[in-house]
PDB file of C-alpha atoms in Angstrom:
ATOM      1  CA  SER A   1      16.974  15.308   7.281  1.00 53.00           C
ATOM      2  CA  ALA A   2      17.665  18.886   5.908  1.00 58.00           C
ATOM      3  CA  VAL A   3      15.591  21.765   6.931  1.00 83.00           C
ATOM      4  CA  ILE A   4      14.969  24.622   4.655  1.00 92.00           C
ATOM      5  CA  SER A   5      13.974  28.020   5.821  1.00 94.00           C
ATOM      6  CA  GLN A   6      12.354  30.443   3.329  1.00 97.00           C
ATOM      7  CA  LYS A   7      11.460  33.978   3.768  1.00 97.00           C
ATOM      8  CA  PRO A   8       9.434  36.126   3.595  1.00 98.00           C
ATOM      9  CA  SER A   9       6.405  33.819   3.786  1.00 97.00           C
ATOM     10  CA  ARG A  10       4.093  36.234   2.071  1.00 98.00           C
ATOM     11  CA  ASP A  11       4.223  39.670   0.635  1.00 98.00           C
ATOM     12  CA  ILE A  12       2.013  42.242  -1.108  1.00 98.00           C
ATOM     13  CA  CYS A  13       4.062  44.362  -3.618  1.00 98.00           C
ATOM     14  CA  GLN A  14       3.262  47.216  -5.798  1.00 98.00           C
ATOM     15  CA  ARG A  15       3.706  46.812  -9.518  1.00 98.00           C
ATOM     16  CA  GLY A  16       6.944  47.906 -10.854  1.00 98.00           C
ATOM     17  CA  THR A  17       8.964  47.025  -7.506  1.00 98.00           C
ATOM     18  CA  SER A  18      11.308  43.975  -6.883  1.00 98.00           C
ATOM     19  CA  LEU A  19      11.153  41.350  -4.144  1.00 98.00           C
ATOM     20  CA  THR A  20      14.076  39.279  -2.944  1.00 98.00           C
ATOM     21  CA  ILE A  21      13.170  35.730  -1.545  1.00 98.00           C
ATOM     22  CA  GLN A  22      15.643  34.038   0.723  1.00 98.00           C
ATOM     23  CA  CYS A  23      16.220  30.329   1.060  1.00 97.00           C
ATOM     24  CA  GLN A  24      18.584  28.967   3.837  1.00 96.00           C
ATOM     25  CA  VAL A  25      19.388  25.268   4.209  1.00 93.00           C
ATOM     26  CA  ASP A  26      20.825  23.784   7.324  1.00 90.00           C
ATOM     27  CA  SER A  27      23.214  21.617   5.496  1.00 86.00           C
ATOM     28  CA  GLN A  28      25.522  21.982   2.400  1.00 88.00           C
ATOM     29  CA  VAL A  29      23.864  21.164  -0.930  1.00 88.00           C
ATOM     30  CA  THR A  30      25.405  21.440  -4.461  1.00 88.00           C
ATOM     31  CA  MET A  31      22.035  22.412  -6.157  1.00 91.00           C
ATOM     32  CA  MET A  32      19.196  24.484  -5.137  1.00 94.00           C
ATOM     33  CA  PHE A  33      16.126  24.603  -7.229  1.00 97.00           C
ATOM     34  CA  TRP A  34      13.524  27.414  -7.733  1.00 98.00           C
ATOM     35  CA  TYR A  35       9.920  26.943  -8.652  1.00 98.00           C
ATOM     36  CA  ARG A  36       6.886  28.861  -9.296  1.00 98.00           C
ATOM     37  CA  GLN A  37       3.423  27.699  -8.384  1.00 98.00           C
ATOM     38  CA  GLN A  38       0.611  29.891  -9.794  1.00 97.00           C
ATOM     39  CA  PRO A  39      -2.753  29.602  -8.272  1.00 94.00           C
ATOM     40  CA  GLY A  40      -4.190  26.175  -8.753  1.00 94.00           C
ATOM     41  CA  GLN A  41      -1.426  25.030 -11.043  1.00 97.00           C
ATOM     42  CA  SER A  42       1.608  22.734 -10.635  1.00 98.00           C
ATOM     43  CA  LEU A  43       5.251  23.563  -9.913  1.00 98.00           C
ATOM     44  CA  THR A  44       7.130  25.177 -12.740  1.00 98.00           C
ATOM     45  CA  LEU A  45      10.931  25.115 -12.596  1.00 97.00           C
ATOM     46  CA  ILE A  46      12.597  28.538 -12.879  1.00 98.00           C
ATOM     47  CA  ALA A  47      16.110  27.915 -12.522  1.00 97.00           C
ATOM     48  CA  THR A  48      18.654  25.713 -11.018  1.00 96.00           C
ATOM     49  CA  ALA A  49      21.353  27.395  -8.855  1.00 95.00           C
ATOM     50  CA  ASN A  50      24.728  25.979  -8.648  1.00 91.00           C
ATOM     51  CA  GLN A  51      27.289  27.445  -6.109  1.00 86.00           C
ATOM     52  CA  GLY A  52      30.036  29.315  -7.839  1.00 83.00           C
ATOM     53  CA  SER A  53      28.397  29.792 -11.281  1.00 86.00           C
ATOM     54  CA  GLU A  54      25.647  31.423 -12.898  1.00 91.00           C
ATOM     55  CA  ALA A  55      22.139  29.868 -12.456  1.00 95.00           C
ATOM     56  CA  THR A  56      20.719  27.937 -15.340  1.00 95.00           C
ATOM     57  CA  TYR A  57      17.194  29.252 -16.403  1.00 97.00           C
ATOM     58  CA  GLU A  58      14.410  27.177 -17.934  1.00 96.00           C
ATOM     59  CA  SER A  59      12.668  28.252 -21.174  1.00 96.00           C
ATOM     60  CA  GLY A  60      10.464  31.219 -20.430  1.00 96.00           C
ATOM     61  CA  PHE A  61      12.396  32.537 -17.581  1.00 98.00           C
ATOM     62  CA  VAL A  62      15.259  35.102 -17.824  1.00 97.00           C
ATOM     63  CA  ILE A  63      18.042  36.159 -15.606  1.00 97.00           C
ATOM     64  CA  ASP A  64      16.890  40.007 -15.819  1.00 97.00           C
ATOM     65  CA  LYS A  65      13.491  39.045 -14.539  1.00 98.00           C
ATOM     66  CA  PHE A  66      14.465  36.591 -12.026  1.00 98.00           C
ATOM     67  CA  PRO A  67      18.212  37.197 -10.956  1.00 97.00           C
ATOM     68  CA  ILE A  68      19.471  34.438  -8.485  1.00 97.00           C
ATOM     69  CA  SER A  69      22.401  34.521  -6.156  1.00 95.00           C
ATOM     70  CA  ARG A  70      24.158  31.581  -4.614  1.00 95.00           C
ATOM     71  CA  PRO A  71      26.986  32.796  -2.531  1.00 93.00           C
ATOM     72  CA  ASN A  72      27.590  29.615  -0.680  1.00 93.00           C
ATOM     73  CA  LEU A  73      26.391  26.009  -0.301  1.00 92.00           C
ATOM     74  CA  THR A  74      23.692  26.776   2.159  1.00 93.00           C
ATOM     75  CA  PHE A  75      21.967  29.931   0.811  1.00 95.00           C
ATOM     76  CA  SER A  76      20.493  31.233  -2.126  1.00 97.00           C
ATOM     77  CA  THR A  77      18.173  34.209  -3.120  1.00 97.00           C
ATOM     78  CA  LEU A  78      15.547  34.794  -6.017  1.00 98.00           C
ATOM     79  CA  THR A  79      14.613  38.234  -6.997  1.00 98.00           C
ATOM     80  CA  VAL A  80      11.365  38.884  -8.734  1.00 98.00           C
ATOM     81  CA  SER A  81      11.988  42.037 -10.634  1.00 98.00           C
ATOM     82  CA  ASN A  82       9.850  44.819 -12.024  1.00 98.00           C
ATOM     83  CA  MET A  83       6.721  42.944 -10.858  1.00 98.00           C
ATOM     84  CA  SER A  84       3.260  42.782 -12.506  1.00 97.00           C
ATOM     85  CA  PRO A  85       0.184  41.154 -11.409  1.00 97.00           C
ATOM     86  CA  GLU A  86       1.089  38.258 -13.626  1.00 97.00           C
ATOM     87  CA  ASP A  87       3.908  37.540 -11.171  1.00 98.00           C
ATOM     88  CA  SER A  88       1.399  36.863  -8.262  1.00 97.00           C
ATOM     89  CA  SER A  89       2.338  33.173  -7.324  1.00 98.00           C
ATOM     90  CA  ILE A  90       3.913  31.097  -4.717  1.00 98.00           C
ATOM     91  CA  TYR A  91       7.641  30.775  -5.108  1.00 98.00           C
ATOM     92  CA  LEU A  92       9.405  27.779  -3.581  1.00 98.00           C
ATOM     93  CA  CYS A  93      12.842  26.723  -3.153  1.00 97.00           C
ATOM     94  CA  SER A  94      13.944  23.096  -3.230  1.00 96.00           C
ATOM     95  CA  VAL A  95      16.921  20.898  -2.607  1.00 92.00           C
ATOM     96  CA  GLU A  96      17.833  17.311  -2.976  1.00 85.00           C
ATOM     97  CA  LEU A  97      18.663  16.093   0.658  1.00 75.00           C
ATOM     98  CA  VAL A  98      21.544  13.757  -0.235  1.00 63.00           C
ATOM     99  CA  ALA A  99      22.392  13.012  -3.879  1.00 51.00           C
ATOM    100  CA  LEU A 100      22.841   9.441  -5.014  1.00 43.00           C
ATOM    101  CA  THR A 101      21.202   8.110  -1.869  1.00 49.00           C
ATOM    102  CA  GLY A 102      17.631   8.506  -2.587  1.00 54.00           C
ATOM    103  CA  ALA A 103      16.880  10.677   0.129  1.00 62.00           C
ATOM    104  CA  GLY A 104      14.506  12.892  -1.871  1.00 82.00           C
ATOM    105  CA  TYR A 105      14.044  16.410  -2.709  1.00 90.00           C
ATOM    106  CA  THR A 106      12.352  18.824   0.095  1.00 91.00           C
ATOM    107  CA  PHE A 107      10.862  22.256  -0.302  1.00 94.00           C
ATOM    108  CA  GLY A 108      10.920  25.388   1.640  1.00 95.00           C
ATOM    109  CA  SER A 109       7.559  26.624   3.074  1.00 95.00           C
ATOM    110  CA  GLY A 110       7.093  28.791   0.109  1.00 97.00           C
ATOM    111  CA  THR A 111       6.559  32.744  -0.462  1.00 98.00           C
ATOM    112  CA  ARG A 112       3.038  33.808  -1.328  1.00 98.00           C
ATOM    113  CA  LEU A 113       3.538  36.919  -3.584  1.00 98.00           C
ATOM    114  CA  THR A 114       0.736  39.172  -4.463  1.00 98.00           C
ATOM    115  CA  VAL A 115       1.385  42.070  -6.892  1.00 98.00           C
ATOM    116  CA  VAL A 116      -1.116  44.761  -6.889  1.00 97.00           C
TER     117      VAL A 116
ATOM    118  CA  GLY B   1      13.586  18.275 -22.086  1.00 85.00           C
ATOM    119  CA  GLU B   2      11.694  15.912 -19.872  1.00 90.00           C
ATOM    120  CA  ASN B   3       7.810  16.125 -20.045  1.00 94.00           C
ATOM    121  CA  VAL B   4       5.542  14.522 -17.433  1.00 97.00           C
ATOM    122  CA  GLU B   5       1.844  13.931 -18.201  1.00 98.00           C
ATOM    123  CA  GLN B   6      -0.524  13.120 -15.229  1.00 98.00           C
ATOM    124  CA  HIS B   7      -4.042  11.675 -15.227  1.00 98.00           C
ATOM    125  CA  PRO B   8      -6.757  12.290 -14.119  1.00 98.00           C
ATOM    126  CA  SER B   9      -6.792  15.867 -13.129  1.00 98.00           C
ATOM    127  CA  THR B  10      -9.525  15.143 -10.528  1.00 98.00           C
ATOM    128  CA  LEU B  11     -10.725  11.925  -8.731  1.00 98.00           C
ATOM    129  CA  SER B  12     -13.507  11.451  -6.344  1.00 98.00           C
ATOM    130  CA  VAL B  13     -13.786   8.242  -4.372  1.00 98.00           C
ATOM    131  CA  GLN B  14     -15.608   6.886  -1.358  1.00 98.00           C
ATOM    132  CA  GLU B  15     -13.767   6.375   1.742  1.00 98.00           C
ATOM    133  CA  GLY B  16     -12.405   2.943   1.838  1.00 98.00           C
ATOM    134  CA  ASP B  17     -12.097   2.760  -1.966  1.00 98.00           C
ATOM    135  CA  SER B  18      -8.719   2.646  -3.886  1.00 98.00           C
ATOM    136  CA  ALA B  19      -7.404   5.460  -5.865  1.00 98.00           C
ATOM    137  CA  VAL B  20      -5.019   5.263  -8.811  1.00 98.00           C
ATOM    138  CA  ILE B  21      -3.113   8.111 -10.421  1.00 98.00           C
ATOM    139  CA  LYS B  22      -1.089   7.706 -13.314  1.00 98.00           C
ATOM    140  CA  CYS B  23       1.787   9.496 -14.954  1.00 98.00           C
ATOM    141  CA  THR B  24       3.847   9.049 -18.188  1.00 98.00           C
ATOM    142  CA  TYR B  25       7.321  10.672 -18.873  1.00 97.00           C
ATOM    143  CA  SER B  26       9.155  11.389 -22.104  1.00 96.00           C
ATOM    144  CA  ASP B  27      12.913  11.127 -21.419  1.00 94.00           C
ATOM    145  CA  SER B  28      14.034   7.588 -21.132  1.00 93.00           C
ATOM    146  CA  ALA B  29      16.964   8.624 -19.262  1.00 92.00           C
ATOM    147  CA  SER B  30      14.886   9.622 -16.302  1.00 94.00           C
ATOM    148  CA  ASN B  31      15.616   7.502 -13.174  1.00 92.00           C
ATOM    149  CA  TYR B  32      13.931   8.961 -10.214  1.00 92.00           C
ATOM    150  CA  PHE B  33      10.069   9.286  -9.763  1.00 95.00           C
ATOM    151  CA  PRO B  34       8.812  10.819  -6.541  1.00 95.00           C
ATOM    152  CA  TRP B  35       5.048  11.394  -5.645  1.00 97.00           C
ATOM    153  CA  TYR B  36       4.085  14.484  -3.550  1.00 97.00           C
ATOM    154  CA  LYS B  37       0.955  15.366  -1.669  1.00 98.00           C
ATOM    155  CA  GLN B  38       0.068  19.112  -1.191  1.00 98.00           C
ATOM    156  CA  GLU B  39      -2.480  20.171   1.122  1.00 97.00           C
ATOM    157  CA  LEU B  40      -4.129  23.510   0.879  1.00 95.00           C
ATOM    158  CA  GLY B  41      -1.549  26.438   1.678  1.00 93.00           C
ATOM    159  CA  LYS B  42       1.098  23.927   2.387  1.00 95.00           C
ATOM    160  CA  ARG B  43       4.357  22.946   0.765  1.00 95.00           C
ATOM    161  CA  PRO B  44       4.506  19.638  -1.314  1.00 96.00           C
ATOM    162  CA  GLN B  45       5.372  16.625   0.955  1.00 94.00           C
ATOM    163  CA  LEU B  46       7.118  13.516  -0.439  1.00 93.00           C
ATOM    164  CA  ILE B  47       4.980  10.744   0.144  1.00 95.00           C
ATOM    165  CA  ILE B  48       6.876   7.985  -1.791  1.00 95.00           C
ATOM    166  CA  ASP B  49       9.505   7.624  -4.499  1.00 93.00           C
ATOM    167  CA  ILE B  50      10.868   4.955  -6.807  1.00 93.00           C
ATOM    168  CA  ARG B  51      13.998   4.536  -8.745  1.00 89.00           C
ATOM    169  CA  SER B  52      14.203   3.043 -12.163  1.00 84.00           C
ATOM    170  CA  ASN B  53      15.962  -0.263 -10.824  1.00 83.00           C
ATOM    171  CA  VAL B  54      12.693  -1.046  -8.931  1.00 83.00           C
ATOM    172  CA  GLY B  55       9.404  -2.038 -10.316  1.00 92.00           C
ATOM    173  CA  GLU B  56       7.340  -1.444  -7.274  1.00 95.00           C
ATOM    174  CA  LYS B  57       7.493  -0.015  -3.797  1.00 95.00           C
ATOM    175  CA  LYS B  58       4.897  -0.112  -0.896  1.00 97.00           C
ATOM    176  CA  ASP B  59       4.759   2.084   2.252  1.00 95.00           C
ATOM    177  CA  GLN B  60       1.495   0.862   4.248  1.00 96.00           C
ATOM    178  CA  ARG B  61      -1.436   2.065   2.227  1.00 98.00           C
ATOM    179  CA  ILE B  62       0.475   3.575  -0.757  1.00 98.00           C
ATOM    180  CA  ALA B  63       2.371   1.966  -3.408  1.00 98.00           C
ATOM    181  CA  VAL B  64       4.139   3.157  -6.467  1.00 98.00           C
ATOM    182  CA  THR B  65       4.706   0.954  -9.696  1.00 97.00           C
ATOM    183  CA  LEU B  66       7.126   1.660 -12.536  1.00 97.00           C
ATOM    184  CA  ASN B  67       7.107   0.478 -16.113  1.00 96.00           C
ATOM    185  CA  LYS B  68      10.157   1.475 -17.696  1.00 94.00           C
ATOM    186  CA  THR B  69       9.377   0.199 -21.238  1.00 94.00           C
ATOM    187  CA  ALA B  70       6.174   2.037 -21.375  1.00 95.00           C
ATOM    188  CA  LYS B  71       7.633   5.007 -19.493  1.00 96.00           C
ATOM    189  CA  HIS B  72       4.812   5.173 -17.042  1.00 96.00           C
ATOM    190  CA  PHE B  73       4.366   5.080 -13.329  1.00 97.00           C
ATOM    191  CA  SER B  74       1.364   5.033 -10.995  1.00 98.00           C
ATOM    192  CA  LEU B  75       0.408   5.782  -7.460  1.00 98.00           C
ATOM    193  CA  HIS B  76      -2.077   3.459  -5.696  1.00 98.00           C
ATOM    194  CA  ILE B  77      -3.726   4.361  -2.477  1.00 98.00           C
ATOM    195  CA  THR B  78      -5.685   1.589  -0.780  1.00 98.00           C
ATOM    196  CA  GLU B  79      -8.457   2.114   1.899  1.00 98.00           C
ATOM    197  CA  THR B  80      -8.654   5.862   1.310  1.00 98.00           C
ATOM    198  CA  GLN B  81      -9.555   8.119   4.201  1.00 98.00           C
ATOM    199  CA  PRO B  82     -10.825  11.664   4.095  1.00 97.00           C
ATOM    200  CA  GLU B  83      -7.418  12.997   5.155  1.00 97.00           C
ATOM    201  CA  ASP B  84      -6.073  11.455   1.926  1.00 98.00           C
ATOM    202  CA  SER B  85      -7.867  14.333   0.263  1.00 98.00           C
ATOM    203  CA  ALA B  86      -5.314  16.739  -1.284  1.00 98.00           C
ATOM    204  CA  VAL B  87      -3.562  17.517  -4.654  1.00 98.00           C
ATOM    205  CA  TYR B  88      -1.029  14.814  -5.709  1.00 98.00           C
ATOM    206  CA  PHE B  89       1.858  15.417  -8.028  1.00 98.00           C
ATOM    207  CA  CYS B  90       4.166  13.031  -9.779  1.00 98.00           C
ATOM    208  CA  ALA B  91       7.523  13.972 -10.799  1.00 97.00           C
ATOM    209  CA  ALA B  92      10.802  12.793 -12.639  1.00 96.00           C
ATOM    210  CA  SER B  93      14.254  13.692 -12.731  1.00 93.00           C
ATOM    211  CA  ILE B  94      17.056  12.477 -14.965  1.00 86.00           C
ATOM    212  CA  GLN B  95      19.805  11.934 -12.359  1.00 77.00           C
ATOM    213  CA  ALA B  96      20.844  12.944  -8.905  1.00 69.00           C
ATOM    214  CA  GLY B  97      21.401  16.492  -8.603  1.00 76.00           C
ATOM    215  CA  THR B  98      19.095  17.584 -11.273  1.00 88.00           C
ATOM    216  CA  ALA B  99      15.671  19.333 -10.820  1.00 94.00           C
ATOM    217  CA  LEU B 100      12.393  17.464 -10.700  1.00 95.00           C
ATOM    218  CA  ILE B 101       9.904  17.992 -13.520  1.00 96.00           C
ATOM    219  CA  PHE B 102       6.256  17.840 -12.234  1.00 98.00           C
ATOM    220  CA  GLY B 103       3.019  16.692 -13.759  1.00 98.00           C
ATOM    221  CA  LYS B 104       0.053  18.913 -13.596  1.00 98.00           C
ATOM    222  CA  GLY B 105      -1.463  17.484 -10.506  1.00 98.00           C
ATOM    223  CA  THR B 106      -4.480  15.482  -9.399  1.00 98.00           C
ATOM    224  CA  THR B 107      -6.999  16.764  -6.988  1.00 98.00           C
ATOM    225  CA  LEU B 108      -8.181  13.571  -4.823  1.00 98.00           C
ATOM    226  CA  SER B 109     -11.334  14.049  -2.819  1.00 98.00           C
ATOM    227  CA  VAL B 110     -12.252  11.351  -0.490  1.00 98.00           C
ATOM    228  CA  SER B 111     -15.843  11.494   0.752  1.00 97.00           C
ATOM    229  CA  SER B 112     -17.040   9.796   3.964  1.00 93.00           C
TER     230      SER B 112
END
């Protein structure tokens, strides 16, 4: 099964700064997904990243705040820009292991972000 | 878009009892329904899933049932053990390659 490496695992950042989170998959995948999990809450989809095109953002999330790169089929980054304490969350990337074959979706280990 | 409702938000059972968590979805086009277990400080882990062409699926002590007509699916855990204590999330997706939409989660506590 595919392995996802996500980094950093955690960071403490000053408000007004930006943090870029990296997600590396050990096999090629068409779509990569970015989620936010606020403390004690469920996973909320931020955006879907397709290689070669702009990411598709969900309602409530905008590209200026959460720019995403997808330079190839195994890598993506999510940047949290101009951070405020409300951005303190766990951010997770996810991929579907093998589309159409029911192999399921797996998650990176997450990035725990604290904004002070 | 898809909306997934999950109940109950918390569930406490005695070791050996059964636990049932229920989810409903809004989009009749959804065809993939996984369940994830998330332990404190860890990533969600897939425990079982079902596709819309199947009504029930079992894997040892866990099972998932799907009612397409009513647009709901359920997770059943039998003979619960303290290590089953965690947060469980249901999810749904419309088709392969699209994102999962999650329910709000159920905190299961199994006391010995």
